[in-house]
Tab-separated table of C-alpha atoms in Angstrom:
chain	number	residue	atom	x	y	z
J	1	MET	CA	-50.213	-68.719	-28.938
J	2	THR	CA	-47.376	-70.587	-27.664
J	3	GLU	CA	-45.168	-67.596	-26.782
J	4	ASN	CA	-44.835	-69.069	-23.290
J	5	SER	CA	-45.350	-72.059	-21.586
J	6	SER	CA	-48.871	-71.512	-20.294
J	7	SER	CA	-50.597	-72.658	-23.402
J	8	ALA	CA	-49.205	-76.089	-23.073
J	9	ASN	CA	-50.933	-76.555	-19.704
J	10	GLU	CA	-54.251	-75.007	-20.784
J	11	PRO	CA	-56.744	-77.414	-22.156
J	12	ARG	CA	-55.924	-78.127	-25.635
J	13	GLN	CA	-58.306	-76.270	-28.162
J	14	PRO	CA	-58.294	-76.818	-31.770
J	15	ASP	CA	-57.843	-73.153	-32.301
J	16	SER	CA	-54.650	-72.893	-29.999
J	17	ARG	CA	-53.026	-75.928	-31.575
J	18	VAL	CA	-50.823	-73.886	-33.516
J	19	LEU	CA	-47.112	-73.299	-33.144
J	20	THR	CA	-45.947	-69.523	-33.738
J	21	CYS	CA	-42.367	-68.725	-34.303
J	22	LEU	CA	-40.021	-67.595	-31.774
J	23	PRO	CA	-39.434	-63.795	-31.227
J	24	PHE	CA	-36.218	-62.710	-33.256
J	25	GLY	CA	-34.377	-61.806	-30.033
J	26	GLU	CA	-34.393	-65.537	-28.750
J	27	ILE	CA	-33.450	-66.717	-32.600
J	28	PHE	CA	-30.498	-64.238	-32.183
J	29	ALA	CA	-29.493	-65.774	-28.861
J	30	ILE	CA	-29.696	-69.289	-30.487
J	31	ALA	CA	-27.793	-68.275	-33.356
J	32	LEU	CA	-24.933	-66.717	-31.301
J	33	LYS	CA	-24.808	-69.735	-29.080
J	34	GLY	CA	-24.513	-71.907	-32.089
J	35	LEU	CA	-21.847	-69.891	-33.567
J	36	ARG	CA	-19.737	-69.867	-30.405
J	37	ILE	CA	-20.133	-73.742	-30.174
J	38	ARG	CA	-19.229	-74.226	-33.842
J	39	ILE	CA	-16.356	-71.589	-33.668
J	40	TRP	CA	-13.856	-73.466	-35.581
J	41	ARG	CA	-16.265	-74.399	-38.274
J	42	ALA	CA	-17.438	-70.840	-38.587
J	43	SER	CA	-14.044	-69.441	-38.329
J	44	LEU	CA	-13.333	-71.582	-41.702
J	45	VAL	CA	-16.400	-70.251	-43.247
J	46	ILE	CA	-15.606	-66.633	-42.314
J	47	SER	CA	-11.938	-66.953	-43.295
J	48	GLY	CA	-13.270	-67.938	-46.954
J	49	ILE	CA	-15.247	-64.855	-46.618
J	50	VAL	CA	-12.462	-62.654	-45.580
J	51	LEU	CA	-10.203	-64.137	-48.348
J	52	ALA	CA	-12.900	-63.516	-50.918
J	53	VAL	CA	-13.636	-59.983	-49.844
J	54	ALA	CA	-10.000	-59.013	-49.425
J	55	PHE	CA	-9.127	-60.140	-52.760
J	56	LEU	CA	-11.975	-58.113	-54.236
J	57	THR	CA	-11.155	-55.022	-52.221
J	58	TYR	CA	-7.395	-55.395	-53.000
J	59	ILE	CA	-8.399	-55.233	-56.619
J	60	LEU	CA	-10.868	-52.410	-56.716
J	61	CYS	CA	-8.249	-50.519	-54.302
J	62	GLY	CA	-5.512	-50.734	-56.832
J	63	ASP	CA	-7.883	-50.022	-59.605
J	64	GLY	CA	-9.003	-46.925	-57.665
J	65	LEU	CA	-5.585	-45.693	-56.784
J	66	LEU	CA	-4.479	-45.935	-60.451
J	67	ARG	CA	-7.241	-43.946	-61.477
J	68	GLY	CA	-6.702	-41.440	-58.636
J	69	ALA	CA	-3.160	-41.297	-59.913
J	70	ALA	CA	-4.181	-40.651	-63.901
J	71	ILE	CA	-6.387	-37.932	-62.579
J	72	ASN	CA	-4.867	-35.916	-59.883
J	73	GLY	CA	-1.281	-37.616	-59.346
J	74	SER	CA	1.784	-35.797	-59.314
J	75	ALA	CA	3.866	-35.653	-62.569
J	76	GLY	CA	6.528	-37.652	-61.040
J	77	LEU	CA	3.980	-40.501	-59.830
J	78	VAL	CA	2.391	-40.772	-63.022
J	79	GLU	CA	5.925	-41.048	-64.679
J	80	ARG	CA	6.935	-43.806	-62.427
J	81	LEU	CA	3.731	-45.536	-63.031
J	82	THR	CA	4.104	-45.330	-66.746
J	83	GLN	CA	7.566	-46.810	-66.347
J	84	ASP	CA	6.049	-49.615	-64.343
J	85	GLY	CA	3.542	-50.259	-67.264
J	86	LEU	CA	0.717	-49.538	-65.029
J	87	LEU	CA	-0.416	-46.417	-66.922
J	88	GLY	CA	-1.122	-44.900	-70.003
J	89	GLN	CA	1.002	-47.177	-72.155
J	90	ALA	CA	-1.867	-48.688	-74.353
J	91	ASP	CA	-4.431	-46.612	-75.450
J	92	ALA	CA	-7.295	-45.948	-73.019
J	93	ALA	CA	-9.792	-48.097	-74.691
J	94	ASP	CA	-7.458	-51.345	-74.096
J	95	GLN	CA	-6.884	-50.038	-70.525
J	96	ARG	CA	-10.254	-50.000	-69.624
J	97	VAL	CA	-11.025	-53.337	-71.106
J	98	GLN	CA	-8.345	-54.838	-69.066
J	99	THR	CA	-9.568	-53.216	-65.799
J	100	PHE	CA	-13.051	-54.330	-66.412
J	101	TRP	CA	-11.834	-58.065	-66.766
J	102	ILE	CA	-9.669	-57.909	-63.759
J	103	VAL	CA	-12.349	-56.333	-61.636
J	104	GLY	CA	-14.962	-58.938	-63.129
J	105	LEU	CA	-12.960	-61.780	-62.336
J	106	ALA	CA	-12.231	-60.634	-59.005
J	107	THR	CA	-16.036	-60.125	-58.338
J	108	LEU	CA	-16.652	-63.707	-59.766
J	109	ILE	CA	-13.778	-65.294	-57.556
J	110	SER	CA	-15.460	-63.746	-54.499
J	111	PHE	CA	-18.832	-64.609	-55.656
J	112	VAL	CA	-18.004	-68.340	-55.866
J	113	GLY	CA	-15.913	-68.467	-52.794
J	114	ILE	CA	-18.641	-67.153	-50.493
J	115	VAL	CA	-21.443	-68.722	-52.116
J	116	ASN	CA	-19.689	-71.951	-51.929
J	117	ALA	CA	-18.643	-71.708	-48.260
J	118	MET	CA	-22.158	-70.939	-47.234
J	119	LEU	CA	-23.771	-73.537	-49.412
J	120	MET	CA	-21.246	-76.229	-47.906
J	121	SER	CA	-21.803	-75.137	-44.268
J	122	VAL	CA	-25.520	-75.150	-44.531
J	123	THR	CA	-25.864	-78.324	-46.757
J	124	GLU	CA	-23.855	-80.371	-44.000
J	125	ARG	CA	-26.623	-79.208	-41.463
J	126	PHE	CA	-29.594	-80.660	-43.300
J	127	ARG	CA	-29.927	-83.559	-40.895
J	128	GLU	CA	-29.930	-80.965	-38.240
J	129	ILE	CA	-32.624	-79.035	-39.852
J	130	GLY	CA	-34.512	-82.291	-40.336
J	131	THR	CA	-34.263	-83.119	-36.639
J	132	MET	CA	-35.275	-79.586	-35.542
J	133	LYS	CA	-38.318	-79.811	-37.785
J	134	CYS	CA	-39.141	-83.167	-36.191
J	135	LEU	CA	-39.035	-81.279	-32.838
J	136	GLY	CA	-41.526	-79.032	-33.976
J	137	ALA	CA	-39.425	-76.099	-35.700
J	138	LEU	CA	-41.187	-74.021	-38.230
J	139	ASN	CA	-39.789	-73.310	-41.628
J	140	ARG	CA	-39.762	-69.532	-40.483
J	141	PHE	CA	-37.555	-70.432	-37.611
J	142	VAL	CA	-35.198	-72.590	-39.524
J	143	LEU	CA	-34.854	-69.526	-42.228
J	144	ARG	CA	-34.604	-66.754	-39.450
J	145	LEU	CA	-31.884	-68.943	-37.789
J	146	PHE	CA	-29.677	-69.231	-40.939
J	147	LEU	CA	-30.563	-65.668	-41.943
J	148	VAL	CA	-29.104	-64.432	-38.430
J	149	GLU	CA	-26.152	-66.829	-38.644
J	150	SER	CA	-25.404	-65.919	-42.035
J	151	ALA	CA	-25.514	-62.260	-41.262
J	152	LEU	CA	-23.405	-62.331	-38.083
J	153	GLU	CA	-20.746	-64.434	-40.152
J	154	GLY	CA	-20.892	-62.142	-43.314
J	155	ALA	CA	-20.571	-59.170	-41.169
J	156	VAL	CA	-17.742	-60.264	-39.379
J	157	GLY	CA	-15.929	-61.964	-42.442
J	158	THR	CA	-16.620	-58.983	-44.855
J	159	GLY	CA	-15.420	-56.504	-42.314
J	160	LEU	CA	-12.048	-58.188	-41.971
J	161	GLY	CA	-11.915	-58.803	-45.533
J	162	VAL	CA	-12.282	-55.265	-46.197
J	163	LEU	CA	-9.918	-54.103	-43.862
J	164	LEU	CA	-7.168	-56.854	-44.973
J	165	GLY	CA	-7.724	-55.790	-48.544
J	166	LEU	CA	-7.162	-52.169	-47.860
J	167	ALA	CA	-4.298	-52.922	-45.962
J	168	ILE	CA	-2.557	-54.772	-48.687
J	169	GLY	CA	-3.565	-52.483	-51.393
J	170	PHE	CA	-2.493	-49.287	-49.581
J	171	GLY	CA	0.585	-51.109	-48.115
J	172	GLU	CA	1.595	-52.018	-51.550
J	173	GLY	CA	0.998	-48.580	-52.897
J	174	LEU	CA	2.877	-46.881	-50.008
J	175	THR	CA	5.798	-49.139	-50.109
J	176	LEU	CA	6.093	-48.610	-53.934
J	177	TYR	CA	5.288	-45.413	-54.503
J	178	GLY	CA	5.354	-43.362	-50.995
J	179	GLY	CA	2.911	-41.187	-49.248
J	180	GLU	CA	1.370	-39.630	-51.955
J	181	VAL	CA	-0.720	-42.625	-52.409
J	182	TRP	CA	-2.823	-41.336	-49.421
J	183	ALA	CA	-4.218	-38.386	-51.516
J	184	LEU	CA	-5.442	-40.266	-54.517
J	185	PHE	CA	-8.772	-41.379	-53.251
J	186	SER	CA	-11.570	-39.157	-52.900
J	187	ALA	CA	-13.314	-39.645	-49.621
J	188	SER	CA	-16.572	-40.171	-51.449
J	189	ARG	CA	-15.009	-42.864	-53.917
J	190	PHE	CA	-13.323	-44.445	-51.161
J	191	LEU	CA	-16.520	-44.968	-49.112
J	192	THR	CA	-18.687	-45.936	-52.100
J	193	MET	CA	-15.838	-48.666	-52.851
J	194	VAL	CA	-15.745	-50.075	-49.170
J	195	ALA	CA	-19.736	-49.905	-48.999
J	196	ALA	CA	-20.033	-51.908	-52.116
J	197	CYS	CA	-17.520	-54.465	-51.079
J	198	PHE	CA	-19.177	-54.566	-47.551
J	199	VAL	CA	-22.841	-54.903	-48.612
J	200	GLY	CA	-21.928	-57.099	-51.649
J	201	GLY	CA	-19.811	-59.401	-49.251
J	202	VAL	CA	-22.799	-59.730	-46.795
J	203	ALA	CA	-25.493	-59.776	-49.269
J	204	LEU	CA	-23.654	-62.914	-51.054
J	205	THR	CA	-23.144	-64.513	-47.633
J	206	ILE	CA	-26.794	-64.233	-46.730
J	207	LEU	CA	-28.128	-65.434	-50.104
J	208	GLY	CA	-25.517	-68.309	-49.994
J	209	ALA	CA	-26.993	-69.501	-46.736
J	210	LEU	CA	-30.952	-68.922	-47.369
J	211	TYR	CA	-30.815	-70.749	-50.394
J	212	PRO	CA	-29.964	-74.070	-49.364
J	213	ALA	CA	-31.756	-73.312	-45.783
J	214	ALA	CA	-34.953	-72.669	-47.856
J	215	GLN	CA	-34.585	-75.942	-49.721
J	216	ALA	CA	-34.250	-77.851	-46.459
J	217	ALA	CA	-36.983	-75.954	-44.773
J	218	LYS	CA	-39.275	-76.746	-47.576
J	219	MET	CA	-38.607	-80.512	-47.663
J	220	SER	CA	-40.524	-82.915	-45.326
J	221	PRO	CA	-38.349	-83.637	-42.258
J	222	VAL	CA	-37.846	-87.138	-43.506
J	223	ALA	CA	-36.458	-86.167	-46.696
J	224	ALA	CA	-34.116	-83.777	-44.773
J	225	LEU	CA	-32.809	-86.205	-42.665
J	226	ARG	CA	-32.229	-88.800	-45.383
J	227	THR	CA	-29.729	-86.223	-47.352
J	228	GLU	CA	-26.425	-87.519	-47.448
J	229	VAL	CA	-23.762	-85.019	-48.000
O	1	MET	CA	-60.200	-101.886	-29.261
O	2	SER	CA	-61.739	-99.233	-26.882
O	3	ALA	CA	-63.487	-96.117	-28.120
O	4	ASP	CA	-60.576	-93.937	-27.189
O	5	VAL	CA	-58.831	-93.861	-30.672
O	6	ILE	CA	-55.630	-91.368	-30.730
O	7	ILE	CA	-54.628	-91.988	-34.025
O	8	SER	CA	-56.730	-93.448	-37.063
O	9	ALA	CA	-54.969	-94.186	-40.475
O	10	LYS	CA	-57.450	-94.723	-43.195
O	11	GLY	CA	-56.512	-95.969	-46.620
O	12	VAL	CA	-53.188	-94.567	-46.444
O	13	LYS	CA	-51.508	-95.054	-49.672
O	14	ARG	CA	-47.744	-93.651	-50.163
O	15	LEU	CA	-46.454	-93.434	-53.646
O	16	TYR	CA	-42.671	-92.961	-54.501
O	17	VAL	CA	-41.653	-92.184	-58.004
O	18	LEU	CA	-37.983	-93.273	-58.766
O	19	GLY	CA	-37.215	-92.016	-62.117
O	20	LYS	CA	-39.799	-94.183	-64.408
O	21	GLU	CA	-40.484	-96.531	-61.782
O	22	GLU	CA	-43.477	-96.127	-59.563
O	23	LEU	CA	-43.483	-97.932	-56.260
O	24	TRP	CA	-46.351	-98.173	-53.761
O	25	ALA	CA	-44.725	-98.137	-50.475
O	26	LEU	CA	-48.081	-98.246	-48.717
O	27	GLY	CA	-51.020	-99.757	-50.690
O	28	GLY	CA	-53.833	-98.645	-48.415
O	29	VAL	CA	-53.461	-99.140	-44.765
O	30	ASP	CA	-56.261	-98.747	-42.086
O	31	LEU	CA	-55.000	-98.648	-38.471
O	32	ASP	CA	-56.494	-97.479	-35.340
O	33	VAL	CA	-54.303	-97.040	-32.346
O	34	ALA	CA	-55.991	-96.731	-28.660
O	35	ARG	CA	-54.919	-94.116	-26.349
O	36	GLY	CA	-52.142	-95.536	-24.051
O	37	GLU	CA	-51.500	-98.531	-26.360
O	38	TYR	CA	-48.041	-99.812	-27.147
O	39	LEU	CA	-47.966	-100.924	-30.725
O	40	SER	CA	-45.314	-102.390	-32.720
O	41	ILE	CA	-45.224	-102.166	-36.417
O	42	MET	CA	-43.349	-105.167	-37.752
O	43	GLY	CA	-42.161	-105.996	-41.129
O	44	PRO	CA	-39.004	-106.856	-43.298
O	45	SER	CA	-37.179	-104.033	-44.782
O	46	GLY	CA	-39.003	-102.686	-47.438
O	47	SER	CA	-42.403	-103.570	-46.101
O	48	GLY	CA	-43.263	-99.890	-45.750
O	49	LYS	CA	-43.198	-99.894	-42.051
O	50	SER	CA	-41.080	-96.569	-41.957
O	51	THR	CA	-43.423	-95.168	-44.503
O	52	LEU	CA	-46.315	-95.854	-42.394
O	53	PHE	CA	-44.533	-94.592	-39.092
O	54	ASN	CA	-43.592	-91.380	-41.170
O	55	ALA	CA	-47.313	-90.868	-42.178
O	56	ILE	CA	-48.676	-91.406	-38.921
O	57	GLY	CA	-46.171	-88.982	-37.095
O	58	GLY	CA	-47.026	-86.261	-39.674
O	59	LEU	CA	-43.213	-86.279	-40.756
O	60	ASP	CA	-44.534	-87.410	-44.298
O	61	THR	CA	-47.633	-86.594	-46.158
O	62	PRO	CA	-49.513	-89.637	-47.657
O	63	THR	CA	-50.150	-89.933	-51.275
O	64	GLU	CA	-53.896	-91.075	-50.575
O	65	GLY	CA	-55.748	-91.502	-47.609
O	66	THR	CA	-56.159	-89.617	-44.181
O	67	VAL	CA	-54.262	-89.909	-40.707
O	68	THR	CA	-56.259	-88.226	-37.887
O	69	ILE	CA	-54.378	-87.516	-34.694
O	70	ASP	CA	-56.112	-86.627	-31.629
O	71	GLY	CA	-59.435	-85.828	-33.738
O	72	HIS	CA	-57.461	-83.599	-36.338
O	73	SER	CA	-56.529	-84.743	-39.720
O	74	THR	CA	-52.853	-84.200	-40.595
O	75	THR	CA	-53.423	-83.603	-44.332
O	76	ASP	CA	-55.583	-80.483	-43.624
O	77	MET	CA	-53.196	-79.055	-41.201
O	78	SER	CA	-51.367	-75.789	-41.719
O	79	GLU	CA	-47.562	-75.754	-41.185
O	80	GLY	CA	-48.141	-74.075	-37.869
O	81	GLN	CA	-50.615	-76.845	-36.519
O	82	ILE	CA	-48.240	-79.786	-38.066
O	83	ALA	CA	-45.378	-78.182	-36.268
O	84	TYR	CA	-47.507	-77.855	-32.925
O	85	LEU	CA	-48.446	-81.598	-33.455
O	86	ARG	CA	-44.775	-82.733	-33.911
O	87	CYS	CA	-43.650	-80.441	-30.822
O	88	MET	CA	-46.227	-81.014	-28.339
O	89	THR	CA	-48.404	-84.029	-29.267
O	90	ILE	CA	-45.734	-86.408	-30.425
O	91	GLY	CA	-42.331	-87.179	-29.194
O	92	PHE	CA	-40.092	-89.021	-31.722
O	93	ILE	CA	-37.257	-91.531	-31.383
O	94	PHE	CA	-35.087	-92.690	-34.368
O	95	GLN	CA	-32.752	-95.358	-34.876
O	96	THR	CA	-30.134	-93.066	-35.632
O	97	PHE	CA	-30.695	-91.039	-32.400
O	98	ASN	CA	-30.558	-87.943	-34.390
O	99	LEU	CA	-29.364	-85.801	-31.499
O	100	ILE	CA	-27.773	-82.526	-32.379
O	101	GLU	CA	-23.992	-83.148	-32.338
O	102	ILE	CA	-22.882	-79.824	-30.827
O	103	MET	CA	-25.572	-79.546	-27.947
O	104	SER	CA	-25.154	-81.160	-24.805
O	105	ALA	CA	-27.780	-83.632	-23.517
O	106	LEU	CA	-29.578	-81.050	-21.739
O	107	GLU	CA	-29.717	-78.658	-24.474
O	108	ASN	CA	-30.882	-81.556	-26.749
O	109	VAL	CA	-33.832	-82.582	-24.369
O	110	THR	CA	-34.868	-78.949	-23.948
O	111	LEU	CA	-34.875	-77.821	-27.682
O	112	PRO	CA	-38.519	-78.921	-28.196
O	113	MET	CA	-39.453	-76.724	-25.016
O	114	VAL	CA	-37.450	-73.680	-26.675
O	115	PHE	CA	-39.587	-74.297	-29.565
O	116	ALA	CA	-42.709	-74.347	-27.494
O	117	GLY	CA	-41.699	-71.165	-25.835
O	118	VAL	CA	-41.058	-72.562	-22.450
O	119	SER	CA	-38.731	-70.255	-20.356
O	120	GLN	CA	-34.990	-71.207	-19.822
O	121	ALA	CA	-35.291	-71.972	-16.291
O	122	GLU	CA	-38.247	-74.066	-16.430
O	123	ALA	CA	-36.791	-75.913	-19.400
O	124	ALA	CA	-33.496	-76.568	-17.588
O	125	GLU	CA	-35.434	-77.863	-14.480
O	126	ARG	CA	-37.564	-80.316	-16.717
O	127	GLY	CA	-34.754	-81.359	-18.888
O	128	HIS	CA	-32.830	-82.391	-15.625
O	129	LYS	CA	-35.932	-84.450	-14.299
O	130	LEU	CA	-36.321	-86.105	-17.670
O	131	LEU	CA	-32.718	-87.114	-17.791
O	132	ASP	CA	-33.159	-88.488	-14.242
O	133	GLN	CA	-36.046	-90.259	-15.299
O	134	VAL	CA	-34.077	-92.151	-18.400
O	135	GLY	CA	-31.247	-92.867	-15.882
O	136	LEU	CA	-28.668	-90.204	-16.966
O	137	THR	CA	-28.272	-88.220	-13.888
O	138	GLY	CA	-25.257	-86.023	-13.985
O	139	ARG	CA	-24.629	-86.576	-17.741
O	140	HIS	CA	-26.561	-83.303	-18.699
O	141	ASP	CA	-23.353	-81.703	-19.687
O	142	HIS	CA	-22.039	-84.344	-22.121
O	143	LEU	CA	-22.100	-83.747	-25.865
O	144	PRO	CA	-23.709	-86.723	-27.800
O	145	THR	CA	-20.091	-87.845	-28.923
O	146	GLN	CA	-19.227	-88.267	-25.213
O	147	LEU	CA	-21.977	-90.891	-24.678
O	148	SER	CA	-22.550	-94.379	-25.780
O	149	GLY	CA	-25.228	-95.439	-28.106
O	150	GLY	CA	-27.500	-96.664	-25.360
O	151	GLN	CA	-26.923	-93.203	-23.489
O	152	GLN	CA	-27.763	-91.346	-26.506
O	153	GLN	CA	-30.792	-93.085	-27.105
O	154	ARG	CA	-31.561	-92.359	-23.697
O	155	VAL	CA	-31.220	-88.688	-24.472
O	156	ALA	CA	-33.067	-89.390	-27.277
O	157	CYS	CA	-36.269	-90.761	-25.339
O	158	ALA	CA	-35.945	-88.019	-22.628
O	159	ARG	CA	-36.179	-85.510	-25.480
O	160	ALA	CA	-39.089	-87.146	-26.807
O	161	LEU	CA	-40.878	-86.645	-23.521
O	162	ALA	CA	-39.847	-82.899	-23.163
O	163	ASN	CA	-43.416	-81.474	-23.858
O	164	SER	CA	-45.124	-84.189	-22.213
O	165	PRO	CA	-46.643	-85.792	-25.710
O	166	SER	CA	-49.294	-87.984	-25.562
O	167	ILE	CA	-47.721	-90.304	-28.458
O	168	ILE	CA	-44.233	-91.498	-28.710
O	169	LEU	CA	-43.195	-92.653	-32.213
O	170	ALA	CA	-40.261	-94.754	-32.287
O	171	ASP	CA	-38.414	-95.913	-35.626
O	172	GLU	CA	-36.297	-99.002	-34.863
O	173	PRO	CA	-35.145	-97.342	-31.684
O	174	THR	CA	-33.084	-100.564	-30.926
O	175	GLY	CA	-31.706	-100.935	-34.638
O	176	ASN	CA	-28.382	-99.380	-33.701
O	177	LEU	CA	-27.669	-100.791	-30.132
O	178	ASP	CA	-26.386	-103.952	-28.876
O	179	LEU	CA	-28.729	-106.885	-27.373
O	180	LYS	CA	-28.496	-105.544	-23.972
O	181	THR	CA	-28.651	-101.800	-24.242
O	182	GLY	CA	-31.570	-102.497	-26.588
O	183	GLU	CA	-33.499	-104.384	-24.202
O	184	GLU	CA	-32.802	-101.463	-21.519
O	185	ILE	CA	-34.417	-99.134	-24.067
O	186	ILE	CA	-37.449	-101.442	-24.538
O	187	ALA	CA	-37.756	-101.654	-20.766
O	188	LEU	CA	-37.467	-97.925	-20.574
O	189	LEU	CA	-40.258	-97.415	-23.337
O	190	GLY	CA	-42.382	-99.944	-21.371
O	191	LYS	CA	-41.950	-97.940	-18.154
O	192	LEU	CA	-43.013	-94.902	-19.881
O	193	GLN	CA	-45.970	-96.252	-21.180
O	194	HIS	CA	-47.003	-97.888	-17.760
O	195	GLU	CA	-46.109	-94.813	-15.552
O	196	LEU	CA	-47.047	-91.939	-17.913
O	197	GLY	CA	-49.695	-93.479	-19.949
O	198	VAL	CA	-48.015	-92.909	-23.189
O	199	THR	CA	-49.142	-94.157	-26.499
O	200	ILE	CA	-46.120	-95.754	-27.716
O	201	ILE	CA	-45.846	-96.699	-31.707
O	202	SER	CA	-42.679	-98.321	-32.708
O	203	ALA	CA	-41.633	-99.753	-36.078
O	204	THR	CA	-39.246	-102.656	-35.574
O	205	HIS	CA	-37.870	-105.760	-36.694
O	206	ASP	CA	-36.681	-106.800	-33.345
O	207	HIS	CA	-38.331	-109.777	-31.686
O	208	LYS	CA	-37.373	-108.516	-28.352
O	209	MET	CA	-39.933	-105.458	-28.465
O	210	LEU	CA	-42.821	-107.897	-29.087
O	211	ALA	CA	-42.657	-108.713	-25.436
O	212	ALA	CA	-43.528	-105.269	-24.384
O	213	SER	CA	-46.020	-104.588	-26.996
O	214	ASP	CA	-49.971	-104.537	-26.504
O	215	ARG	CA	-50.364	-105.449	-30.294
O	216	VAL	CA	-48.347	-106.204	-33.144
O	217	VAL	CA	-49.412	-105.089	-36.766
O	218	TYR	CA	-47.505	-107.073	-39.485
O	219	LEU	CA	-46.670	-105.228	-42.557
O	220	GLU	CA	-45.768	-106.840	-45.775
O	221	ASP	CA	-45.584	-105.303	-49.241
O	222	GLY	CA	-47.230	-102.181	-47.789
O	223	LYS	CA	-50.292	-103.643	-46.402
O	224	VAL	CA	-51.156	-105.001	-43.012
O	225	VAL	CA	-51.148	-109.018	-43.015
O	226	ASP	CA	-52.018	-109.585	-39.583
O	227	ILE	CA	-52.499	-107.786	-36.342
O	228	LYS	CA	-51.749	-109.840	-33.245
O	229	THR	CA	-52.712	-109.117	-29.601
O	230	ARG	CA	-50.507	-109.289	-26.599
O	231	ASP	CA	-52.090	-112.563	-25.700
O	232	GLN	CA	-51.389	-114.054	-28.966
O	233	ILE	CA	-48.107	-112.810	-28.894
O	234	LYS	CA	-47.209	-114.477	-25.864
O	235	PHE	CA	-48.782	-117.923	-27.138
O	236	SER	CA	-46.667	-118.121	-30.105
O	237	PHE	CA	-43.510	-117.007	-28.715
O	238	GLY	CA	-43.511	-117.729	-25.227
O	239	GLU	CA	-42.599	-121.105	-25.517
O	240	VAL	CA	-39.872	-120.555	-27.916
O	241	ASP	CA	-37.654	-118.416	-26.316
O	242	GLY	CA	-38.992	-118.391	-22.887
O	243	ALA	CA	-39.942	-114.659	-22.786
O	244	VAL	CA	-41.276	-113.658	-19.466
O	245	ASP	CA	-42.818	-110.476	-18.921
């Protein structure tokens, strides 16, 4: 065990010559410090996530409001929406296909945006990973470090993104159609949508970071050091 | 050589496959390094010295053959054992310094201590001492970009010493430095060898490094073609450039 320095001073025995991974608390502290130092780069990555999630949330929000209006909107609202071409003009099947495509595209754009941001931000740190491995970092340490870092970035970015998306979605609805918009979402549908956006965003952020981090951790340190980005 | 062998390479071969081409970067190298020795690996670029260097340091696995460090074969090691080796037994110095850009000089030096689980207070204290030792007193807060090449390499030297390793591996440590700074780094390595009894292995094609070496291994086409001891080096180079010890 090398949880503390004492093992370095004890006589070295074959069995004790194994490095163990740092405890999670310490990795968390290192990740937090790293994010603080890299704040501008991290902000850039986070803003990418914010935009992607905001876009998806906005689309889902608009879709949810329309569905809500179709079910329990007042007659006046439904008429205005129909006039604006948002409800009831084409037959229902057509409308479902259209919605499916819009939501699908929004999801895809968010997916690519988030994964791309994370891939880049980790790949540009391959040399750093190689250096750390030369200095005794375990693969597990590298993975956990990037797990914590990306989870933090993901939580902040996705949280802000959901808020931004909701603000724009509801803001648009309110300016165009007035206060009735508030009543269109049932609490459970609203929470499901927010949770889906949040969990999806964070999960994508972590996956986008862990994939390249795992690649780098698996490489020999020399190979990671040699990688040109 | 003396009986106390710290690193022993036996029949080390390394194959690189580039597309359809197969290249034996190392064609069977046998080499014993004594504890406390200053060994230089010389050879033109492409001779396999970096490959040998990486194999000796446990940074890369040889295709064939074994490398034994301190009595343990690197090929049989678990990931945790290899990490221990890189963290505690060996200190690395690179041509391109490889400091972590966002960390201060002190944080770079103490990083291996963090991996070893040393407490923050103790790491900071030891880090300051090491920076003093390499002549960078008062520079602990500087980022790598705020330091000259020579200073960065000094930070790297201090980092290599972080966990009091018994071996320092230096890959072309003077390759990116001007003449004078390079000489200072060589002198620093020599000082570490004498004062701390560290074994130093350095891959180089810098002839200046020979003066400090106890032994020089000449590598060509992945094979050891010659091994010269200090006396033989002095004999052959002493008169040419008037090198003094």
